[in-house]
XYZ file of C-alpha atoms in Angstrom:
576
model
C 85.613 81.695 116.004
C 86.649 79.446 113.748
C 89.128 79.742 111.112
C 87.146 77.878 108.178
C 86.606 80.908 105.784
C 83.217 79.387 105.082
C 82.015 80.818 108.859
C 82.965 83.957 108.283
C 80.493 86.585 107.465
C 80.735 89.754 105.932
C 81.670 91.719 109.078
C 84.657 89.810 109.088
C 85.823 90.452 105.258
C 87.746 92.758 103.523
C 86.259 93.979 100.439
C 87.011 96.064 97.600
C 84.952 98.847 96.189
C 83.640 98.036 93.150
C 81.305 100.844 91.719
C 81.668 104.586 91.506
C 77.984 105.233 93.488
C 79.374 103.051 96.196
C 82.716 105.047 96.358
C 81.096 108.388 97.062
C 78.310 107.174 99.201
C 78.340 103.825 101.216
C 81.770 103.108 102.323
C 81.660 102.913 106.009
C 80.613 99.509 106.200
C 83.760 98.253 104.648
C 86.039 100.119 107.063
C 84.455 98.832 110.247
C 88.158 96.767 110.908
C 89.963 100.871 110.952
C 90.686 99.915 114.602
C 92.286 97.004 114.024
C 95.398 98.281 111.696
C 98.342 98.883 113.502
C 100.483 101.696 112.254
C 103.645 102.008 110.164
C 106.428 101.021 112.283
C 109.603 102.357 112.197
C 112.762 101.557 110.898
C 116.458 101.011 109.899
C 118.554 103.503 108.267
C 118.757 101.820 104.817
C 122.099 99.987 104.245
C 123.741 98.969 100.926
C 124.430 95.339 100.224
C 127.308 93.646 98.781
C 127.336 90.279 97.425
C 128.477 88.905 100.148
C 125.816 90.204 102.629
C 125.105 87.212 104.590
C 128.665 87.333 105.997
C 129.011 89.380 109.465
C 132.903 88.586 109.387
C 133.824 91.393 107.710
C 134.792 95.237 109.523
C 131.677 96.632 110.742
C 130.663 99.672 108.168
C 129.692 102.861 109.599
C 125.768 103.671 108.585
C 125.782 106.006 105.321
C 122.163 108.547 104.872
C 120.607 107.187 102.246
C 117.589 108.159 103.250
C 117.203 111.158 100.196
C 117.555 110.532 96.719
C 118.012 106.812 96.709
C 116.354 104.223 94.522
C 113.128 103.043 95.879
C 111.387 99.464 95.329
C 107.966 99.067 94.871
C 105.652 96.173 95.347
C 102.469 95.357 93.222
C 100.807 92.524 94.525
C 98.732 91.024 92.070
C 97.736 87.393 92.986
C 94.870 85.801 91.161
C 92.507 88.122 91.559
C 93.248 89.134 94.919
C 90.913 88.918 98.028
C 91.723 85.369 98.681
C 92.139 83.720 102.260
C 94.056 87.127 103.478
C 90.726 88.496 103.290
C 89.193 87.008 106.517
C 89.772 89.282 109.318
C 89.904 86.033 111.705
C 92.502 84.037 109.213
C 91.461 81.103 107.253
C 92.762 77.912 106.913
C 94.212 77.252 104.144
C 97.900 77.629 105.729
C 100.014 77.175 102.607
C 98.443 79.609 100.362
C 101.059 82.749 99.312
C 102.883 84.921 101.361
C 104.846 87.855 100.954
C 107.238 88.366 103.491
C 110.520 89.692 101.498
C 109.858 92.768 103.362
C 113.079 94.476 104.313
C 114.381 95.793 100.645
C 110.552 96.977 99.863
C 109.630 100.527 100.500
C 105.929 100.550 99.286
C 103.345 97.720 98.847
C 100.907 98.254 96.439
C 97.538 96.073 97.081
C 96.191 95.408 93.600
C 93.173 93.957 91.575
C 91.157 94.598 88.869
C 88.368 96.066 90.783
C 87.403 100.173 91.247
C 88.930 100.750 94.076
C 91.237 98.201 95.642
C 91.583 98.751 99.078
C 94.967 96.598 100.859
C 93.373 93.579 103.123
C 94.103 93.956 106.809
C 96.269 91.046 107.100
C 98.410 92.309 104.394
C 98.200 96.122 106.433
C 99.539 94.888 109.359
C 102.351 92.651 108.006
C 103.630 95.191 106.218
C 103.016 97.982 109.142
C 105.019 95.948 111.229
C 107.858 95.222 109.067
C 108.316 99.241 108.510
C 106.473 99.426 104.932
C 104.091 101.619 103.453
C 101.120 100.482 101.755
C 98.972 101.656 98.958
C 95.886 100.495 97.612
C 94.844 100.821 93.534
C 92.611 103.159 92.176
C 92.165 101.450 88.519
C 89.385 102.163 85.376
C 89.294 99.737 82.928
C 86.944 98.582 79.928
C 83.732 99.092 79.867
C 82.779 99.795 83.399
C 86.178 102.199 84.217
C 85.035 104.297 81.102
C 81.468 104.648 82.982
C 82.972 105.579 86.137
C 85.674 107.726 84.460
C 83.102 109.819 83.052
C 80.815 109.813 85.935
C 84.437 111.246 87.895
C 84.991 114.074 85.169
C 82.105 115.925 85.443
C 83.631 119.128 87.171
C 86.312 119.858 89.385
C 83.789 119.582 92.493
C 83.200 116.121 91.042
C 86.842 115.269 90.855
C 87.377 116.834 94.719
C 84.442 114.676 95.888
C 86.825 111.727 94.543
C 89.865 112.396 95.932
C 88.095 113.054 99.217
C 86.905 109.810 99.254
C 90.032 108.252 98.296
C 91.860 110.398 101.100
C 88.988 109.657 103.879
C 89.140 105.598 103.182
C 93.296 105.357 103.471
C 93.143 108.203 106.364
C 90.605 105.579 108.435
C 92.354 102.394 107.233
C 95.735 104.000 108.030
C 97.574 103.069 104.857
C 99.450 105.597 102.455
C 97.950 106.574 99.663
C 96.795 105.134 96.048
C 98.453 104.018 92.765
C 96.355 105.178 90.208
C 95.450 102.753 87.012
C 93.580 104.917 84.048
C 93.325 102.631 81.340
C 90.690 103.663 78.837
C 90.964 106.502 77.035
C 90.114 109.759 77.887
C 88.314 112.266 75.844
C 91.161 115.266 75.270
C 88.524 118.213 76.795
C 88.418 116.109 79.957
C 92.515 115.730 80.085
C 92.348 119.237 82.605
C 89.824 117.159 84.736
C 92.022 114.286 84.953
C 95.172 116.356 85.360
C 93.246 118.286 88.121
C 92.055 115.311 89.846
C 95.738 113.788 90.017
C 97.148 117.324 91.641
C 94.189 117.541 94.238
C 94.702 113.893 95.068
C 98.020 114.549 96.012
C 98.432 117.532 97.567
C 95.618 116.459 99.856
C 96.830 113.190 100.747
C 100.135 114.687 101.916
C 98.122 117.130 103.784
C 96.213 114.367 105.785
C 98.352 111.132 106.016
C 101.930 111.195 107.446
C 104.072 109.747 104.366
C 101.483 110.232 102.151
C 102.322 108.381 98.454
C 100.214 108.950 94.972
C 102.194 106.551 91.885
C 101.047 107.111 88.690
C 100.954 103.982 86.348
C 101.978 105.041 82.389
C 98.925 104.462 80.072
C 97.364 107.648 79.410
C 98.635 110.320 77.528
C 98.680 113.571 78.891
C 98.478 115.014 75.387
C 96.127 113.189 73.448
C 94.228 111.223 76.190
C 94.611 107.919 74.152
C 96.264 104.841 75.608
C 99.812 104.930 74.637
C 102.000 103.451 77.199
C 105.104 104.806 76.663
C 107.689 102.642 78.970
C 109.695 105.580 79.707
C 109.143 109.283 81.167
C 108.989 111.540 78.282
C 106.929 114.650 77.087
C 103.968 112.073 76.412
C 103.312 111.522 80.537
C 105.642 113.757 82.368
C 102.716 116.209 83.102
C 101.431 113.458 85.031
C 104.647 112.481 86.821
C 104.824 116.623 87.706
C 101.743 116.082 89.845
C 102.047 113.144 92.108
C 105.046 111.298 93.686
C 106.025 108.770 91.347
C 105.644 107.037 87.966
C 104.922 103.144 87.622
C 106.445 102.570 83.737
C 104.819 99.821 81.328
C 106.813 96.556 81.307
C 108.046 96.858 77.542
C 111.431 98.983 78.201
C 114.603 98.872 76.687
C 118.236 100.616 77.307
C 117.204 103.191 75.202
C 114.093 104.106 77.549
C 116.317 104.427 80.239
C 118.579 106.181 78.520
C 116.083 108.765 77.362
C 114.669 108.809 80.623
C 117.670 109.328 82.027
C 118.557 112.679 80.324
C 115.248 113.632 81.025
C 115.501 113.819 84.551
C 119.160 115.287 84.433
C 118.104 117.861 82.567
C 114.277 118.772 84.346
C 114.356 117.118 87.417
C 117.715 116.637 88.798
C 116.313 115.472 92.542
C 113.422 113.363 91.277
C 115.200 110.298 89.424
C 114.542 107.871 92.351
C 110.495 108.709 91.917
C 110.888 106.895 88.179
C 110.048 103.033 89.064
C 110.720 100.848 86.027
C 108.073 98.218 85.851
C 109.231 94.663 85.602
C 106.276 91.936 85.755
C 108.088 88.765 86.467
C 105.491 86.509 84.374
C 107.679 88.008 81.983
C 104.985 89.638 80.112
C 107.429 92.813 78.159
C 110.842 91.697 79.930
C 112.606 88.388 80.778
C 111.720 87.987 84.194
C 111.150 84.796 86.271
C 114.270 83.703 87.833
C 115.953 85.986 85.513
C 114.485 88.939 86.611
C 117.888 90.129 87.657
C 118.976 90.345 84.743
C 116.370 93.012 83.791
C 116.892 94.792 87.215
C 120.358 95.183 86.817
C 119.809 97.463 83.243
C 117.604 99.956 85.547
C 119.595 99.884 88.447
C 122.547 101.232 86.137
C 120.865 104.208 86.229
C 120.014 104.273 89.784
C 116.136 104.380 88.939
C 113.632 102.857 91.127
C 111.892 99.733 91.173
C 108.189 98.326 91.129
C 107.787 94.283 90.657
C 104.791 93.332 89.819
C 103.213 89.881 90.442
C 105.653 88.572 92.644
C 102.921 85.650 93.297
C 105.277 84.378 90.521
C 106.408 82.117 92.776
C 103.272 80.010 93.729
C 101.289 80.934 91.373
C 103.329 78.985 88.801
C 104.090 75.729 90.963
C 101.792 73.575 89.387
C 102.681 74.578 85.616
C 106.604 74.948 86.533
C 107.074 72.038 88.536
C 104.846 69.175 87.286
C 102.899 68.960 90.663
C 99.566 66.979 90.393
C 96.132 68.397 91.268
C 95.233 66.348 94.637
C 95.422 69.475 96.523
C 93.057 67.950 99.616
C 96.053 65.676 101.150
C 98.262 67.208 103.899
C 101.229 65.128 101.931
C 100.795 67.743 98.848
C 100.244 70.890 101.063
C 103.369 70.367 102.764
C 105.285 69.547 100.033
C 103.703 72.578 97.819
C 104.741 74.718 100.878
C 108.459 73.375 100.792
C 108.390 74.247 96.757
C 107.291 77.409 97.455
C 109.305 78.859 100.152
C 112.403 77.143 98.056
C 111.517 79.241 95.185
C 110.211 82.316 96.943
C 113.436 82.514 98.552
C 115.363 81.625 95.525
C 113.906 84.704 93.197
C 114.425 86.944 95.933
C 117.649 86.470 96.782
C 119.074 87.025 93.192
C 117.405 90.588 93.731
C 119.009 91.870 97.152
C 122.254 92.506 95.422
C 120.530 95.473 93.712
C 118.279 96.669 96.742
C 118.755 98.539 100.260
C 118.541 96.352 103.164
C 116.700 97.768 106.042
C 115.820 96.052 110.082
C 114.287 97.116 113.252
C 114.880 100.372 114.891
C 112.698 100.349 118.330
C 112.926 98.507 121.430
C 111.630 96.439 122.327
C 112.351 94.167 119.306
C 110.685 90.881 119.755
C 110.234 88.526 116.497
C 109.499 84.444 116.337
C 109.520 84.299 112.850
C 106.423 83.285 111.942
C 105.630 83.907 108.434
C 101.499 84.248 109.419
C 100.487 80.807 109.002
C 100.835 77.336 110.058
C 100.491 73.674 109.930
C 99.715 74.101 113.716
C 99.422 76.914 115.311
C 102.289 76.964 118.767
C 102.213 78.900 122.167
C 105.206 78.306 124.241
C 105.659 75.548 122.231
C 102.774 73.812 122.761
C 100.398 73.132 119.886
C 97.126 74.973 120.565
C 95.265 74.209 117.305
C 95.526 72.895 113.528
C 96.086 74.552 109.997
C 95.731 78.264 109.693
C 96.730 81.392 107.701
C 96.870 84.831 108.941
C 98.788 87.553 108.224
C 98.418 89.544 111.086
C 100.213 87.385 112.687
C 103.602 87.473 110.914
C 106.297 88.901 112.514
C 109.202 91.066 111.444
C 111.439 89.340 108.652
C 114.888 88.823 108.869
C 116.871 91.190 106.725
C 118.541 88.470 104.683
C 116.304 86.179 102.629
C 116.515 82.674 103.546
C 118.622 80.802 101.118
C 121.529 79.488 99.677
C 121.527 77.009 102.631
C 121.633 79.503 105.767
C 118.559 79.143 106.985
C 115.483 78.061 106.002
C 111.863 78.618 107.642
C 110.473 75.533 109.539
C 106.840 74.271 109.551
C 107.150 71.590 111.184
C 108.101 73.238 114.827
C 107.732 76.429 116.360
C 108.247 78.284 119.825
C 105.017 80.892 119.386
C 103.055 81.140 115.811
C 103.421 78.840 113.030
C 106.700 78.451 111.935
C 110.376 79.498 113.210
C 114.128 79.667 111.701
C 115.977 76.318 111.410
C 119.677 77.496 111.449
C 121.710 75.189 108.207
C 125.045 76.564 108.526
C 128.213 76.337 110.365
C 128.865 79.767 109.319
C 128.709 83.269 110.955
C 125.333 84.886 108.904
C 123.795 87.776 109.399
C 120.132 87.706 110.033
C 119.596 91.385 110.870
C 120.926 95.009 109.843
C 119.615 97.596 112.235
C 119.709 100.180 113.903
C 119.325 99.551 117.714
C 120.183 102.073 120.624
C 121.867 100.057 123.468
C 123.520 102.938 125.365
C 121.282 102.308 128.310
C 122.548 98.900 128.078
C 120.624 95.926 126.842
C 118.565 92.816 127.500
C 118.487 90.126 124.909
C 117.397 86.431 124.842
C 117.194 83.605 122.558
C 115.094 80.559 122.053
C 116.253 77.878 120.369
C 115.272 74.012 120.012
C 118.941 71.748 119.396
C 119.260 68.520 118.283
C 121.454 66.922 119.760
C 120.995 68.697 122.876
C 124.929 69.841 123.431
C 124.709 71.918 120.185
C 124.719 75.345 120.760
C 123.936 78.582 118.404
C 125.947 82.073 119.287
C 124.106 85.425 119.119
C 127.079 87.890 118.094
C 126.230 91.719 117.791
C 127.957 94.480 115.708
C 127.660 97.257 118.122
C 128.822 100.970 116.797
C 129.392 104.231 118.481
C 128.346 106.772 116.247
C 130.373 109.659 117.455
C 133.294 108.023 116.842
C 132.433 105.619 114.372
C 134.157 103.219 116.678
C 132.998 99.623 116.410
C 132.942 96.198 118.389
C 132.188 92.442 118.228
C 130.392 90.484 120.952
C 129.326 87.262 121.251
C 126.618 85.925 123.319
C 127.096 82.342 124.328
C 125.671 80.002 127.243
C 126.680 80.138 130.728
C 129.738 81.876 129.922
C 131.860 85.224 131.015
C 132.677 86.578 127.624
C 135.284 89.443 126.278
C 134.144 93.023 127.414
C 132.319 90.864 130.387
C 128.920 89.809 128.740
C 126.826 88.120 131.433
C 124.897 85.208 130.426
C 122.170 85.328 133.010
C 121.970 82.923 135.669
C 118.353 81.237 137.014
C 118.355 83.583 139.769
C 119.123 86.418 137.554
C 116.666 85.152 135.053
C 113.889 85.731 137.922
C 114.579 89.373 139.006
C 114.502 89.781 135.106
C 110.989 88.216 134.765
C 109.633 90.907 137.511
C 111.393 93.497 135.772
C 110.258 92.670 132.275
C 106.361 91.987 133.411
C 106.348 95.571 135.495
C 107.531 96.983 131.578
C 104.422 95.681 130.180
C 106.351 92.732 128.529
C 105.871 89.263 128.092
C 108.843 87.027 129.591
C 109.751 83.652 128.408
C 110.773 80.857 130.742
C 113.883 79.579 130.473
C 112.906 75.848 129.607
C 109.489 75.124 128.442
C 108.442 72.430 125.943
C 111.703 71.340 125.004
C 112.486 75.091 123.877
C 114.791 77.211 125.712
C 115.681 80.446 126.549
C 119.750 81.892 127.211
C 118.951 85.392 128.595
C 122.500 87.856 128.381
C 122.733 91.212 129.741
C 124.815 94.079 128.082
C 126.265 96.863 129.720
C 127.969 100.284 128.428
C 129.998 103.092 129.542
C 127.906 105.991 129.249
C 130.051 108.743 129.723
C 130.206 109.580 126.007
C 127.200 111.464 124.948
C 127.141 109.545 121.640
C 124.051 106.982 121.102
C 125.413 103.510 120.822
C 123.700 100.971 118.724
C 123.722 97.965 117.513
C 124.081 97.625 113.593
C 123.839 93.499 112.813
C 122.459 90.627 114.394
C 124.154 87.228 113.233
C 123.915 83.617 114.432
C 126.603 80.829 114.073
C 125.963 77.222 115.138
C 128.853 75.529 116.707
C 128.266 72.058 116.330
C 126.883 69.674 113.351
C 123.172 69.510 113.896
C 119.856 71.245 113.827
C 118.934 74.582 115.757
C 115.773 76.069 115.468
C 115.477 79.849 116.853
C 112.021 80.535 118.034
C 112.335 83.768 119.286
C 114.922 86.337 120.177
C 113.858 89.410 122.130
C 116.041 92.650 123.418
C 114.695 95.149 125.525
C 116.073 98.457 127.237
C 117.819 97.607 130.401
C 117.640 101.043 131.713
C 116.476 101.633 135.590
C 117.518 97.496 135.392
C 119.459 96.070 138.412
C 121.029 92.572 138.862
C 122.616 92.315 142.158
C 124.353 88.463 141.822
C 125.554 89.563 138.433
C 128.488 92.017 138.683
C 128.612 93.598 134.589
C 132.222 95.977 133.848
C 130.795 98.563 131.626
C 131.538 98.144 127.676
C 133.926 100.345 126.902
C 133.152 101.612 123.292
């Protein structure tokens, strides 16, 4: 099929739902693609950044839990309306329109527009699936046709259960996590218990049918009155919301003294719920400064170690044309590209004065395989090779570095990649970290890396942080070409490389060749004592180019090496 949007029919669309007759009685025809979502992958314990979190040349820090009672970020993605080319099931082609992809300090993404129910797009599903983050859709009444279908809702209670169900039923078969839910007209103050009732049902059964089941509440309503008085702060007003679901989404117009209030709040009612309090900051700026100065709000409610939901992060592109001075000829390839270097500057820009206050997480399972791609392209590559011309799907992006790209590190490319449409082009002479994770290599390890150098005796070393976690002991190592390397790291020799290939296709997996279409691929095998009983994993990934020049990293790729043998390569176990 083709990837023109215009050829795609409604079988290949994702749709919201947009009246409250079509919520309780003809849904299945939108969730024909429930096959299609992958599911929530795991990941990293979260780590803490410091400011200087690109670095890898510092001591290698033992993994802290902070998986319980942490601050939490939140996502709202509100982009023109939604539903744009990321609604096509097959892609479209308009290959520079927005992309999130700042996924590793985001715990939920919240799929939003002004429609009934907002269900998240599958592209968007499985980008975030496979970067380890949950996803919620919007539930929202508003003007004239939410007040219809809010009192069409508050009938009863078996009116209000017939909701929820629905609501469960759609993210249970589209495999997301649950709903934020958006009342904003005012509700009449005998049908508060209704609304109340249908907020505790809600949750209690979505955490009884979907595995990390999440229901945010947005602060509009009052839970006294039933009038619209956002309050931009958990008080007495909204709390007996925030007592029956998981979270509360707070209004943008909040000052110290909100958190402050808030803050004694929780400390005195709900000592081990602070981190379910996300302080709203829209970065259009609309109640807080925001922009590129967005920091500067987060860093009031991170003071008080509350959550975080950023809404309209579309910031970014949406505001290119307004904020930059760019012209209107949209049509030419010329302004495409160039819009699509603007944005990933800026994208990348905002987000990296944000990590500072966030958790950093990174992949967890082998195999670990990423190229990069952000989910669309000038030209689409396989192997290198170009196989066809513009596209945009999100399905097809792959799992994000941890560190944003910026500040000259590394940038994504569009104009080259190894498979998808786009891969890392390595700026730096410097040792940067690209991943944090949390990788078990006590069985030993297979890793390779594709890169593309110019000039062709540039080189780019792989270097691991590898921790035992019994001992907390840690240790460097250094992959480099064709080279022996402390604690005896074999770079894999062409004969190796084929006894690998059998191995790696009997797995299941995909091997690369080691030179195809200019790109090529160092494979290095690691090897560890196993006579502790401790798991050994690996804890960063980093890169460091060697020579002045430009690398581009298609694709790096690490896999078990259990039950693997390499007779020509003789490997002294890694003592650790």
């Amino acid at each position: 099929m083709s990837n023109a949007p215009d050829e795609c029919n409604c079988e290949d669309i994702c749709s919201p739902i947009v009246s409250f007759d079509e919520l309780l009685n003809n849904r299945h025809d939108k969730l024909r693609w429930c096959d299609m979502v992958e599911p929530l992958a795991i990941r990293s314990s979260p780590r803490y950044p410091t400011r200087n979190f690109y670095s890898m040349d510092s001591d290698i820090i033992p993994f802290e839990d902070f998986s319980e009672n942490r601050p939490e970020v939140l996502v709202c993605h509100d982009y023109k309306g939604n539903y744009l080319d990321d609604k096509f099931i097959n892609g479209g082609a308009k290959w520079e329109e927005y992309r999130f992809y700042n996924w590793s300090v985001v715990d939920i993404f919240c799929y939003f527009s002004h429609n009934l129910v907002t269900i998240p797009t599958l592209q968007y599903l499985n980008a975030a699936h496979r970067n380890g983050v949950k996803v919620i859709g919007t539930f929202i009444v508003e003007n004239e046709d939410g007040r219809k279908a809010l009192h069409d809702m508050l009938v009863d209670k078996e009116q209000t259960e017939k909701v929820a169900t629905s609501l469960v039923e759609i993210a249970k078969r589209l495999s997301f996590e649950g709903w934020l839910l958006n009342i904003e007209v005012i509700v009449k103050p005998e049908k508060l218990h209704l609304l109340k009732y249908f907020v505790q049902y809600l949750t209690e059964k979505t955490h009884k049918e979907i595995k990390d089941g999440r229901i945010i509440w947005y602060d509009s309503v009052s839970a006294i009155s039933g009038g619209l008085l956002w309050q931009n702060e958990l008080n007495s007003v909204n709390e007996a919301f925030f007592d029956l679901c998981d979270g509360i989404f707070t209004n943008y117009n909040w000052s110290v003294d909100h958190l402050e209030r808030t803050s004694k709040l929780i400390d005195e009612k709900y000592s081990s719920r602070r981190q379910d309090v996300f302080f709203g900051i829209d970065v259009f700026g609309r109640g807080q400064i925001a922009g590129y100065r967005t920091n500067e709000t987060l860093s009031k409610s991170a003071a008080f170690q509350f959550s975080t939901a950023i809404f309209a992060p579309g910031w970014t592109s949406e505001t290119i044309n307004t904020k930059v001075g760019f012209d209107d000829h949209h049509s030419s390839e010329k302004f495409k590209t160039r819009f699509n270097e603007v944005f990933l500057t800026r994208n990348d820009n905002f987000w990296s004065s944000l990590y500072n206050y966030f958790y950093i997480f990174g992949p967890k399972s082998l195999p670990f395989v990423t190229n990069f791609c952000l989910g669309s392209g000038k030209r689409s590559y396989r192997m290198g090779k170009v196989v066809k011309g513009n596209w945009f799907n999100l399905k097809a992006q792959a799992f994000q570095p941890s560190m944003p790209s910026s500040n000259g590190h590394f940038t994504h490319c569009y104009e080259d990649a190894f498979n998808g449409g786009s891969c890392l082009s390595i700026d730096t002479n410097e040792l940067i970290r690209i991943f944090t994770c949390e990788l078990s290599c006590k069985d030993g390890l297979i890793f390779s890396c594709t890169t593309k150098k110019e000039p062709s005796e540039n080189e780019l070393e792989v270097h691991f942080n590898v921790l035992n976690t019994s001992t907390n002991r840690g240790l460097k190592i250094v992959c480099k070409k064709d080279e022996q390397h402390a604690n005896d790291i074999s770079s894999l020799k062409s004969e190796d490389v084929r006894s690998l290939n059998i191995f790696l296709a009997n797995k299941g997996y995909a091997p690369t060749p080691e030179l195809i279409n200019s790109w090529e691929t160092q494979y290095f095998l690691l090897n560890f004592d196993k006579s502790s009983s401790a798991d050994i994993i690996v804890t960063d990934i980093g890169v460091k180019k060697i020579h002045k020049g430009k690398v581009l990293l298609g694709q790096i790729a690490l896999y078990s090496a259990i039950d693997f043998e390499c007779d020509s390569v003789k490997v002294k176990k890694i003592d650790l």
